[in-house]
Short mmCIF file of C-alpha atoms in Angstrom, two decimals:
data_model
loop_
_atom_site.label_atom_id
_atom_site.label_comp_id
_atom_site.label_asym_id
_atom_site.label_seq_id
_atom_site.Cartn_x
_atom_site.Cartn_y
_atom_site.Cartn_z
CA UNK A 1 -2.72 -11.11 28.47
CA UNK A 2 -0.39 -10.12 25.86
CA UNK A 3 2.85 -8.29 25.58
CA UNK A 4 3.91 -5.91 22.79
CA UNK A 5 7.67 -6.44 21.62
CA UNK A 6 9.61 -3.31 20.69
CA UNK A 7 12.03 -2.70 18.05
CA UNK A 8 14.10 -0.46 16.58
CA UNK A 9 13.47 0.87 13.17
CA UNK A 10 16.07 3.08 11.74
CA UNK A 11 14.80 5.76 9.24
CA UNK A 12 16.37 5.40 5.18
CA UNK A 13 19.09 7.43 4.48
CA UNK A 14 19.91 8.77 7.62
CA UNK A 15 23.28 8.75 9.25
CA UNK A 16 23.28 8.84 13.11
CA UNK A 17 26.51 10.28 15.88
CA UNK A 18 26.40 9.32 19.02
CA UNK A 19 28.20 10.52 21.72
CA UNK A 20 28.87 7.29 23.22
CA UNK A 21 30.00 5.69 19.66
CA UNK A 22 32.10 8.78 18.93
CA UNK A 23 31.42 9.15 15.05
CA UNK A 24 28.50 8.69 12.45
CA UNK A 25 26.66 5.31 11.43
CA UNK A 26 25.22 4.46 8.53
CA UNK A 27 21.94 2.49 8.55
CA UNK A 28 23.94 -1.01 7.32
CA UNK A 29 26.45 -0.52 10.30
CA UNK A 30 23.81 0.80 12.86
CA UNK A 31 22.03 -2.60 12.05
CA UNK A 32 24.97 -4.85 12.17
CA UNK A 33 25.80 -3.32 15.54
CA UNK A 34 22.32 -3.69 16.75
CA UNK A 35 21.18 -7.14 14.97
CA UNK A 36 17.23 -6.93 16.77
CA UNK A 37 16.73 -3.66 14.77
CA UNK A 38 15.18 -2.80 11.24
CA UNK A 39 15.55 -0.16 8.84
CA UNK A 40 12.74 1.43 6.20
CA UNK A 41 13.38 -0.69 2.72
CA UNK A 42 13.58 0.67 -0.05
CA UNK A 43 10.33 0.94 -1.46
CA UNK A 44 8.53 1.93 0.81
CA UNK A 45 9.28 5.91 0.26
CA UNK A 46 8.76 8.46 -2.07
CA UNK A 47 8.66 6.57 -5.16
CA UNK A 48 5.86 4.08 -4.18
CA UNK A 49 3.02 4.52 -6.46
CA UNK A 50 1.72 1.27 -7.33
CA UNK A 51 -1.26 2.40 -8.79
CA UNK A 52 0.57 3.47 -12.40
CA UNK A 53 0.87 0.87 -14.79
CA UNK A 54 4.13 -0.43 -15.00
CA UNK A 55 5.42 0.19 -11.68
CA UNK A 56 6.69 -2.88 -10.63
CA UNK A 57 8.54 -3.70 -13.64
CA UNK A 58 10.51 -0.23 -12.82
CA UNK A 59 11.57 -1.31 -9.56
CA UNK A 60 12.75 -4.27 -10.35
CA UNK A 61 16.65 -2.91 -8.99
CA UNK A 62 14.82 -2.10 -6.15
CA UNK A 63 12.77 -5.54 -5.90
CA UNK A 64 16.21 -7.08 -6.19
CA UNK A 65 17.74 -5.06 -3.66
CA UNK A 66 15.03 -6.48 -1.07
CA UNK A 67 15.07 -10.06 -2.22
CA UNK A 68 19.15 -10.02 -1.59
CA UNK A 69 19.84 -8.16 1.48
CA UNK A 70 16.94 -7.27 3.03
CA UNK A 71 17.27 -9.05 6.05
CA UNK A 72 16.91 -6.35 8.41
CA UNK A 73 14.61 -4.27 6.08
CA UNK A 74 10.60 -3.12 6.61
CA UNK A 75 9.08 -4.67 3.35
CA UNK A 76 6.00 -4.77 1.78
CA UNK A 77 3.81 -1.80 0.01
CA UNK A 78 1.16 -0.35 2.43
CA UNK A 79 2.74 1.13 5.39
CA UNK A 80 4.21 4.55 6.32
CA UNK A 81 4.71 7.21 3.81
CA UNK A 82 3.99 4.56 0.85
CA UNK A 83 0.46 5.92 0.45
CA UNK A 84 0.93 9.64 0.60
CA UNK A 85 2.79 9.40 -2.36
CA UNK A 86 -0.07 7.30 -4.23
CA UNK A 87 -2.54 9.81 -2.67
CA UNK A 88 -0.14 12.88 -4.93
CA UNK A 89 -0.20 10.79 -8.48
CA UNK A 90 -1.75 13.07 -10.77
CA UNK A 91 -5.33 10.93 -12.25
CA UNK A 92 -4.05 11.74 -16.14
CA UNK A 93 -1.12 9.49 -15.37
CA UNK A 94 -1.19 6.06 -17.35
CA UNK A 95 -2.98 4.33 -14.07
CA UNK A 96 -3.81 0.35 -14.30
CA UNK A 97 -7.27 0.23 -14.64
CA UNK A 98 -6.90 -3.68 -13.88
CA UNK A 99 -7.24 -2.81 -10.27
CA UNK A 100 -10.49 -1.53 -9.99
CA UNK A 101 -13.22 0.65 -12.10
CA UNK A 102 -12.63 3.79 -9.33
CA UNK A 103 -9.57 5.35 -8.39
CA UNK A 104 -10.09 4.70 -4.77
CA UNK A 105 -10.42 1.11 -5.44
CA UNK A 106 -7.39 1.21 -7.64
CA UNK A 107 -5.69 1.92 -4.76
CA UNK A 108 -6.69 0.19 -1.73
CA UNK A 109 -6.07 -2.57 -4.56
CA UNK A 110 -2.89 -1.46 -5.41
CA UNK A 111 -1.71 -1.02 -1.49
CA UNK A 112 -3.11 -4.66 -0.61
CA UNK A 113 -2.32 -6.22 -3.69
CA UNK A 114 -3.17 -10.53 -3.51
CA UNK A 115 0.13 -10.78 -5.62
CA UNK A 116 2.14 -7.95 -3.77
CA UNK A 117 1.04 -10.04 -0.18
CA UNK A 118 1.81 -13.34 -1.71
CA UNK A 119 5.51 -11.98 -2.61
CA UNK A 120 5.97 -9.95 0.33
CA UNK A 121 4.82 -12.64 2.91
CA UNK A 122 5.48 -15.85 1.06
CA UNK A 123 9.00 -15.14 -0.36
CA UNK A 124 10.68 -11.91 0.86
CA UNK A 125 13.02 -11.93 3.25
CA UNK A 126 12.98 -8.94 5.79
CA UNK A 127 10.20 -8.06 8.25
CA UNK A 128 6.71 -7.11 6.50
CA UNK A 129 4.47 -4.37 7.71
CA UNK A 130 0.90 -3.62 6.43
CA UNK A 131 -1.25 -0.93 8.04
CA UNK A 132 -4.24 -1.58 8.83
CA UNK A 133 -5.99 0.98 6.41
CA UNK A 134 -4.50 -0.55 3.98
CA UNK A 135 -6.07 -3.98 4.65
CA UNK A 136 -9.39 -3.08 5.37
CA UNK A 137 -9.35 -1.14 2.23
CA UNK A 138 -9.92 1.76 4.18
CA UNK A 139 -9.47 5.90 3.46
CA UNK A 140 -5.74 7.07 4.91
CA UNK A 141 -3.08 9.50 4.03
CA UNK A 142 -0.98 12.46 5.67
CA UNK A 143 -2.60 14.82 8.01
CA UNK A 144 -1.03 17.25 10.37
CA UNK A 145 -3.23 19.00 12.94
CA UNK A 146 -0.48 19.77 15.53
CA UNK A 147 -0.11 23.42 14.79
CA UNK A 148 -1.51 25.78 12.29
CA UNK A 149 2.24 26.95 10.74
CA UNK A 150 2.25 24.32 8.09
CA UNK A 151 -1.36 23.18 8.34
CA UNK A 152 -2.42 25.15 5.14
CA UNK A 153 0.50 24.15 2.96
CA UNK A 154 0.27 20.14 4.34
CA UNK A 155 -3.53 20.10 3.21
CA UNK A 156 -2.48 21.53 0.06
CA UNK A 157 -0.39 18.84 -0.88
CA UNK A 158 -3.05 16.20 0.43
CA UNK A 159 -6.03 17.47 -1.64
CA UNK A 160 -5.96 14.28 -3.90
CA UNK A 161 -7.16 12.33 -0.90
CA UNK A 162 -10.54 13.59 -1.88
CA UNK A 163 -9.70 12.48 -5.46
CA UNK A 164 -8.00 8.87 -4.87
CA UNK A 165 -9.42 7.53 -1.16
CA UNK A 166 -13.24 8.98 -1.01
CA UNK A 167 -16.26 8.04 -3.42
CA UNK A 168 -18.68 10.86 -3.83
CA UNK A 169 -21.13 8.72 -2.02
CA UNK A 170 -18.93 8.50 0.52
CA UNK A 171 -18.83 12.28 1.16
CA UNK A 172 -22.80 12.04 1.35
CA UNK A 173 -23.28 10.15 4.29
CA UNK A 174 -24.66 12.03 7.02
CA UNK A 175 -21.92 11.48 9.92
CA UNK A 176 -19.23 12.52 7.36
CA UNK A 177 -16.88 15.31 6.75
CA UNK A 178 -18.77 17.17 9.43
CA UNK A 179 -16.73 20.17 10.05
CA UNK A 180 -16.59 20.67 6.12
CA UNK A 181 -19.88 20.85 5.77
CA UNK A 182 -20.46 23.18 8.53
CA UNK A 183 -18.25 25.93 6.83
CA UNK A 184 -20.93 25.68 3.54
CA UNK A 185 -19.46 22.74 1.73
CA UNK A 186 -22.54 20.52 1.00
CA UNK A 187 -21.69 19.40 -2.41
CA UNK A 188 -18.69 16.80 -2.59
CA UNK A 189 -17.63 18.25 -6.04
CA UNK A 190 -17.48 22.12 -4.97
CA UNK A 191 -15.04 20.99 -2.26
CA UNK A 192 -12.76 19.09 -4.60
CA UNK A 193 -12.92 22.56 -6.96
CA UNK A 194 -11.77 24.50 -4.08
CA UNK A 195 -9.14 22.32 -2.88
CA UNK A 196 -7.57 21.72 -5.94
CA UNK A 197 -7.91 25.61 -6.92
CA UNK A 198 -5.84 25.96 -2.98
CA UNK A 199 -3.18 23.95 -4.30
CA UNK A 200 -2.70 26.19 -7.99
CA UNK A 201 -3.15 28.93 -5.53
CA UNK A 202 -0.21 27.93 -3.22
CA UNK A 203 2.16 26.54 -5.20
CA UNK A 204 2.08 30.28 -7.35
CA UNK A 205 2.49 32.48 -4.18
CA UNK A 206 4.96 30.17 -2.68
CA UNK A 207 3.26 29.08 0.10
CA UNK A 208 2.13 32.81 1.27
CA UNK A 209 -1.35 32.65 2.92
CA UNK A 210 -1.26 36.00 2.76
CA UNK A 211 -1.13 36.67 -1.00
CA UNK A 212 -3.46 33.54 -1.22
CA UNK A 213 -5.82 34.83 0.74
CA UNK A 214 -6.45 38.35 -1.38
CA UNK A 215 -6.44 36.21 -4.22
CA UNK A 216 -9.66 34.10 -3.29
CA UNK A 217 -10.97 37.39 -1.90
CA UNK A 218 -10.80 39.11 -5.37
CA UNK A 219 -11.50 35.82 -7.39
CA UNK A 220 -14.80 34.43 -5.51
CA UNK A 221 -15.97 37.68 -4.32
CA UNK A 222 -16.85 40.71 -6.21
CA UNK A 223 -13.86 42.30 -7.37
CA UNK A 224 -13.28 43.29 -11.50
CA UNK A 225 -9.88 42.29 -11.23
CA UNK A 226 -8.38 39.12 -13.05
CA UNK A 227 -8.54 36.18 -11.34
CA UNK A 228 -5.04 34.45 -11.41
CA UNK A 229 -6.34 31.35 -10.61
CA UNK A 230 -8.96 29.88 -12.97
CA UNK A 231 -10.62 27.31 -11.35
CA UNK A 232 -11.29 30.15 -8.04
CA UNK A 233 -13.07 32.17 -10.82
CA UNK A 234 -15.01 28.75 -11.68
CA UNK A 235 -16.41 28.60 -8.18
CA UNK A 236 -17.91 31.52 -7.98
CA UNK A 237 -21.27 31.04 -8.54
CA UNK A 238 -24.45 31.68 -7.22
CA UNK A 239 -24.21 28.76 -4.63
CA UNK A 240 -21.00 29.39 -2.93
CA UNK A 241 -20.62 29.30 0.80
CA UNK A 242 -20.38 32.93 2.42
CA UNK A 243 -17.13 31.03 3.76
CA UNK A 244 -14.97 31.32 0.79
CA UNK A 245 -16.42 34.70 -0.30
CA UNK A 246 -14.81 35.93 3.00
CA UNK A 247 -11.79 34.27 2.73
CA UNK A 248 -8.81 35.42 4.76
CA UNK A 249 -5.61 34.05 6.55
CA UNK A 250 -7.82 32.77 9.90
CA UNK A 251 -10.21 31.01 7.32
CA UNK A 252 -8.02 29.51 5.50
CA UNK A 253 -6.31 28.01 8.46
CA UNK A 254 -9.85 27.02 9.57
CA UNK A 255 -10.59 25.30 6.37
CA UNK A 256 -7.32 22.98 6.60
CA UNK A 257 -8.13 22.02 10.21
CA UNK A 258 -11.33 20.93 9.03
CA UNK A 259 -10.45 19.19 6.16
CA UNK A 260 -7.63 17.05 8.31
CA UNK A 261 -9.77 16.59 11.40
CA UNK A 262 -12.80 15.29 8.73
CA UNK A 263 -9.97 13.32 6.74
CA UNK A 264 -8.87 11.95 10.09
CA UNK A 265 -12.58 10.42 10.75
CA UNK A 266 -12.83 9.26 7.50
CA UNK A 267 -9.32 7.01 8.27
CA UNK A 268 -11.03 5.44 11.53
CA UNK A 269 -11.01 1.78 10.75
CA UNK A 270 -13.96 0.93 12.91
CA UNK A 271 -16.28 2.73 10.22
CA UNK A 272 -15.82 0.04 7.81
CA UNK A 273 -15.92 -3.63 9.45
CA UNK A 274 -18.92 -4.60 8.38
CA UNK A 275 -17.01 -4.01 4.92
CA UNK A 276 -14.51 -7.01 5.34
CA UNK A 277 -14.62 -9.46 2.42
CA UNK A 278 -14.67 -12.78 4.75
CA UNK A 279 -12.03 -15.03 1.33
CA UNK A 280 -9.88 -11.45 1.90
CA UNK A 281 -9.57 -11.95 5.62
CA UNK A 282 -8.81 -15.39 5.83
CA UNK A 283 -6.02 -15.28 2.72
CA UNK A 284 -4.32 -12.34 4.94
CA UNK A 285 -4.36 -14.59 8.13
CA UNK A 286 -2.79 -17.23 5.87
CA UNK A 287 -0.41 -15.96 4.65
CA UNK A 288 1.25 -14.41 8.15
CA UNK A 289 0.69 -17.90 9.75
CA UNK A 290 2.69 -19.42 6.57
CA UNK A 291 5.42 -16.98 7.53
CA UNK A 292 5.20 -17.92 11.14
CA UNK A 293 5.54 -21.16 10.34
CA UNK A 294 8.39 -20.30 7.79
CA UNK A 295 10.56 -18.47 10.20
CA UNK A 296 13.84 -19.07 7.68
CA UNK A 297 11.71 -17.03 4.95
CA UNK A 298 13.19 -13.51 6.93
CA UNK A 299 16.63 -14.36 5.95
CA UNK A 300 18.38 -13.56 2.58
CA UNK A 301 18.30 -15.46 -0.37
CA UNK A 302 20.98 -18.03 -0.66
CA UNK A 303 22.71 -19.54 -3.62
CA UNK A 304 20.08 -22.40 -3.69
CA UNK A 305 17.72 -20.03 -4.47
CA UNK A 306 15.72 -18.64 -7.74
CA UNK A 307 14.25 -15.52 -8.13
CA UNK A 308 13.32 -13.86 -11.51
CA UNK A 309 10.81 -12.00 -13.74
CA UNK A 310 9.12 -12.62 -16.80
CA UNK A 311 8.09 -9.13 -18.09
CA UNK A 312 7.57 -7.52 -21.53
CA UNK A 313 5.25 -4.31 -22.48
CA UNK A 314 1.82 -6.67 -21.77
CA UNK A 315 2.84 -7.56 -18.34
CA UNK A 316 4.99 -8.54 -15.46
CA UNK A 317 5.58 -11.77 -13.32
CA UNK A 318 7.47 -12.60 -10.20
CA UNK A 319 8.65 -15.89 -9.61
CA UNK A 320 10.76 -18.19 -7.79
CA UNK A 321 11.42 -20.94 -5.55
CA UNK A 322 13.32 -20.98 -2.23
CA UNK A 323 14.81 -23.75 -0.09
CA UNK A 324 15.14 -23.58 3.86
CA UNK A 325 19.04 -22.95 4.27
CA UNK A 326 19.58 -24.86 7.70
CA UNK A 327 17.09 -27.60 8.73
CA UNK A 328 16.64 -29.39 12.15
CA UNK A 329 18.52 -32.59 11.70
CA UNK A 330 16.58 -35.84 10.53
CA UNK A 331 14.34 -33.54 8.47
CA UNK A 332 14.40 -32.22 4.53
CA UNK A 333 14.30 -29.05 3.83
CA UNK A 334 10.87 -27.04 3.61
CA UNK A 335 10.67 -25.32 0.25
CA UNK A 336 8.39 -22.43 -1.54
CA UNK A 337 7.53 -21.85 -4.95
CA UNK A 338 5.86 -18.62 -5.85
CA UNK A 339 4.07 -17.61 -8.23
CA UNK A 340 2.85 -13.49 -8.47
CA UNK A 341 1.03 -11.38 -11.05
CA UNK A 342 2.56 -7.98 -10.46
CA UNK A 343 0.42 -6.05 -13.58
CA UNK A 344 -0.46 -6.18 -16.98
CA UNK A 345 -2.41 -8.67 -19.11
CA UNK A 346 -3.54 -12.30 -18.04
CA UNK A 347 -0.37 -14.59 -18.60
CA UNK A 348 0.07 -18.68 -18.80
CA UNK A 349 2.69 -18.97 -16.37
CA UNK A 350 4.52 -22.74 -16.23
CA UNK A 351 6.41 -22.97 -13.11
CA UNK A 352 8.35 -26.70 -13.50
CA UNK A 353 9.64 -25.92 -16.54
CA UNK A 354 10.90 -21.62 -15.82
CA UNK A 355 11.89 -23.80 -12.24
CA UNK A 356 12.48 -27.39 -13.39
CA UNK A 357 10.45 -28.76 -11.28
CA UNK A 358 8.29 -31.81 -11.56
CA UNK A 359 4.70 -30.45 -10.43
CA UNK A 360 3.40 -33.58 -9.64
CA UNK A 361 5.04 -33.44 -7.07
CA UNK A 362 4.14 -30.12 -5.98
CA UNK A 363 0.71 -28.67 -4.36
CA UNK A 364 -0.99 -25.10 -3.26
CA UNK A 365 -0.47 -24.18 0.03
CA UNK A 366 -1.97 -20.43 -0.61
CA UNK A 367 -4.11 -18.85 -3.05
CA UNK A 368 -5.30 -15.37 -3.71
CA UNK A 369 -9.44 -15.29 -3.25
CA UNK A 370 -9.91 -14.81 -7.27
CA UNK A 371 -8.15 -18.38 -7.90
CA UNK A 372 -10.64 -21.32 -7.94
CA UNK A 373 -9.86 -24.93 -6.99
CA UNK A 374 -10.66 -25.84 -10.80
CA UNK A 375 -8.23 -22.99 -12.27
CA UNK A 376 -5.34 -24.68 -10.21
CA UNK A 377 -6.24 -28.19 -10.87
CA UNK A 378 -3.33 -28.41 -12.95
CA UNK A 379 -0.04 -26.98 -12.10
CA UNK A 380 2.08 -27.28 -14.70
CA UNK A 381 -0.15 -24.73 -16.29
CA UNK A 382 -2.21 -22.39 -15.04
CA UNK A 383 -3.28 -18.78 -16.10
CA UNK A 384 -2.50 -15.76 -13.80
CA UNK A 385 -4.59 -12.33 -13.87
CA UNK A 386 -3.40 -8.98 -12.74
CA UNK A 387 -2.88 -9.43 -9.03
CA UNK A 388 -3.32 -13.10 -8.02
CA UNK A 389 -0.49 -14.98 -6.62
CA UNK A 390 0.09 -18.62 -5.66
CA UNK A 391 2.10 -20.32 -2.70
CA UNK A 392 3.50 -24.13 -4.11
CA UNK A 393 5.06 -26.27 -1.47
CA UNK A 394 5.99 -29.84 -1.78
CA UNK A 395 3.25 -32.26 -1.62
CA UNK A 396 3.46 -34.08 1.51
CA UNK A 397 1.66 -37.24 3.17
CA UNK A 398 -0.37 -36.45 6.24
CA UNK A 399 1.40 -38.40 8.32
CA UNK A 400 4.47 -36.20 7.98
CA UNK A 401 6.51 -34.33 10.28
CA UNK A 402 5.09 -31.23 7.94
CA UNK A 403 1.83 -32.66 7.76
CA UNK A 404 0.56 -28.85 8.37
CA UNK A 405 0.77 -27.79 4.82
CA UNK A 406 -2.43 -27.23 3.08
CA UNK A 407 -3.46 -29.34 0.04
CA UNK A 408 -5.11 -27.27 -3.03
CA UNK A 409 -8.64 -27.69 -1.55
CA UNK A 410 -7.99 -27.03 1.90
CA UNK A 411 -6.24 -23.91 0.95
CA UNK A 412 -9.13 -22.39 -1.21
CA UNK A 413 -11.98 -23.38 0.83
CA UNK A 414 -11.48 -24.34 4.40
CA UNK A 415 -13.79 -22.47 6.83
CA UNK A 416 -11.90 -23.92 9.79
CA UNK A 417 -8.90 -21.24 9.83
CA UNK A 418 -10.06 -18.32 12.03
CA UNK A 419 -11.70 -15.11 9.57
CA UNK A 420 -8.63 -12.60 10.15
CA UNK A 421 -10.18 -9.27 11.60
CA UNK A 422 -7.23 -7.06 11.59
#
């Protein structure tokens, strides 16, 4: 059987009093005191929109702050709130196309990024945490169906899940969004109109379902008054449901239980494993059993190690190298070069001489699915697209203590390492 190991994860920014401690903690001393606990790093909050162009080159404090004392910190990109916040980016912001031709592939991209994993797993310290939404490439975002107080106002914030986590043709299958299209919303693109036109709609009464309500009563039904809300007059046409001409407080709490309860359906992993990209599985299982097998990677960077970017306005790159602080006697040191591609325009990257290394004697021990055995026959120069990331270790003879470590070929096209299903 197996056993599931608890821990403690603090929440950011929080100060806690106990009665047995006597006075306030903060997070830093709360983890100190209690050394098996974690705390929420720093980006995984409100600011994590990796979707926009740019974005990692912004956080590089905050990429810095991770790399140097995040120890005890929850890292990597697609877990708890991160994704709400990508779900609320308004679509005319500059968003990097290089992730994918729709916006809900730009971000399952963006949230389970080859060159974000290779970083976060490979080279950060701390304790990584993906979802699994965000691995599968799955919908997910914020719902709350636990009361219908907030309900309205929560969906009303969330209405860019239709925009950034469902395709249209997604919306047409015949087992989806159920509930939705029992209330008269057959067409994908008349519920995104409404939803959005909620949102105006809520953020001008302040949240009042009651003044909300008369005004989709007077703009979609039959009233001569003005419509203070645009895009409600744009929906009223000869094809909408009786449901919104009828609109009133009960409805509109109806509506947002639908739309999370559908939402919530549209999150359930199981719908999509038949979708799993077999080279995407196995580089996730990869790279955990690297860190398993790296158990020195959690700690903080020591003064051995290099960590640095290479970024102007075409692009950004993460790289470094770090060495294993305290190995068992009678052995070197294991050591890690990486290599990541964290946005913008392709880039010739040449890690011995930003590392002075000599990459002969060097080899690939991971490799995002894009990269090709031939691409990384040569290491002392290779050329990195917008989200691939390498793994270098030290090449080793087989007959070595570390004889584990992957040569280039091995690493890009074994079939023996188990397909990772999350």
């Amino acid at each position: 059987g197996c056993r599931r190991l608890m821990f403690t994860i603090f929440e950011d920014g929080t100060s806690l009093a106990t009665a047995r401690l006597g006075r306030n903690f903060n997070l830093p001393e709360l983890v100190e005191l209690k050394p098996e606990s974690y705390q929420w790093g720093p980006l995984i909050f409100a600011h994590n929109t990796p979707t926009l162009q740019g974005f990692w080159d912004r956080k590089w404090r905050r990429v810095c702050e991770v790399i140097f004392q995040g120890d005890h910190w929850i890292t990597g990109c697609g877990n708890h709130d991160t994704v709400r916040r990508g779900n609320q980016v308004d679509t005319t912001e500059p968003i990097n196309w290089n992730l994918g031709k729709t916006l809900p592939q730009v971000l399952h991209k963006a949230y389970n990024n080859p060159a974000t994993q290779v970083w976060a797993h490979g080279f950060c310290p701390g304790l990584p945490m993906d979802f699994l939404n965000a691995l599968i490439g799955t919908p997910w975002g914020f719902f709350r169906n636990t009361d219908d107080r907030y309900g309205v106002k929560v969906v009303s914030e969330e209405v860019s899940f239709l925009d950034w986590e469902i395709e249209p043709e997604m919306y047409e299958q015949a087992d989806a969004f159920l509930r939705l299209k029992n209330l008269g919303f057959k067409d994908f693109d008349q519920l995104r109109g409404f939803a959005q036109a909620l949102r105006l709609a809520m953020i001008e009464t302040n949240y009042d379902l009651a003044e909300v309500a008369e005004i989709c009563q007077h703009c979609l039904g039959n009233s001569d008054e003005i419509c203070e809300i645009p895009p409600l007059e744009d929906l009223n046409e000869p094809d909408l449901p009786r449901f919104l001409a009828t609109l009133d407080v009960p409805k509109l709490k109806v509506f947002a239980m639908a739309f999370m309860e559908d939402g919530h359906d549209m999150c359930n992993v199981s719908r999509y494993g038949e979708n799993l990209e077999p080279s995407e599985s196995q580089f996730s299982w990869q790279l955990r059993e690297y860190r398993r097998r790296h158990p020195w990677l959690c700690e903080n960077l020591t003064g051995r190690d290099r960590f640095n970017r290479i970024s102007d306005d075409e692009r950004t790159i993460f790289y470094g190298i770090r060495i294993e602080p305290n190995p068992p006697a009678g052995r070197p040191p294991q050591q890690v070069v990486m290599l990541s591609h964290m946005g913008g325009e392709p880039m010739e990257v040449t890690p011995g001489d930003w590392l002075q290394l000599d990459m002969e004697q060097w080899q690939v021990a991971i490799a995002s699915p894009e990269l090709t055995a031939e691409s990384l026959k040569d290491l002392r120069s290779l050329v990195l697209k917008d989200g691939q990331g390498i793994l270098l270790e030290p090449a080793i003879s087989e007959t070595s203590e570390a004889g584990s470590a992957m040569t280039t070929a091995s690493a890009l096209e074994s079939s023996s390492a188990p397909v990772f299903i999350p």
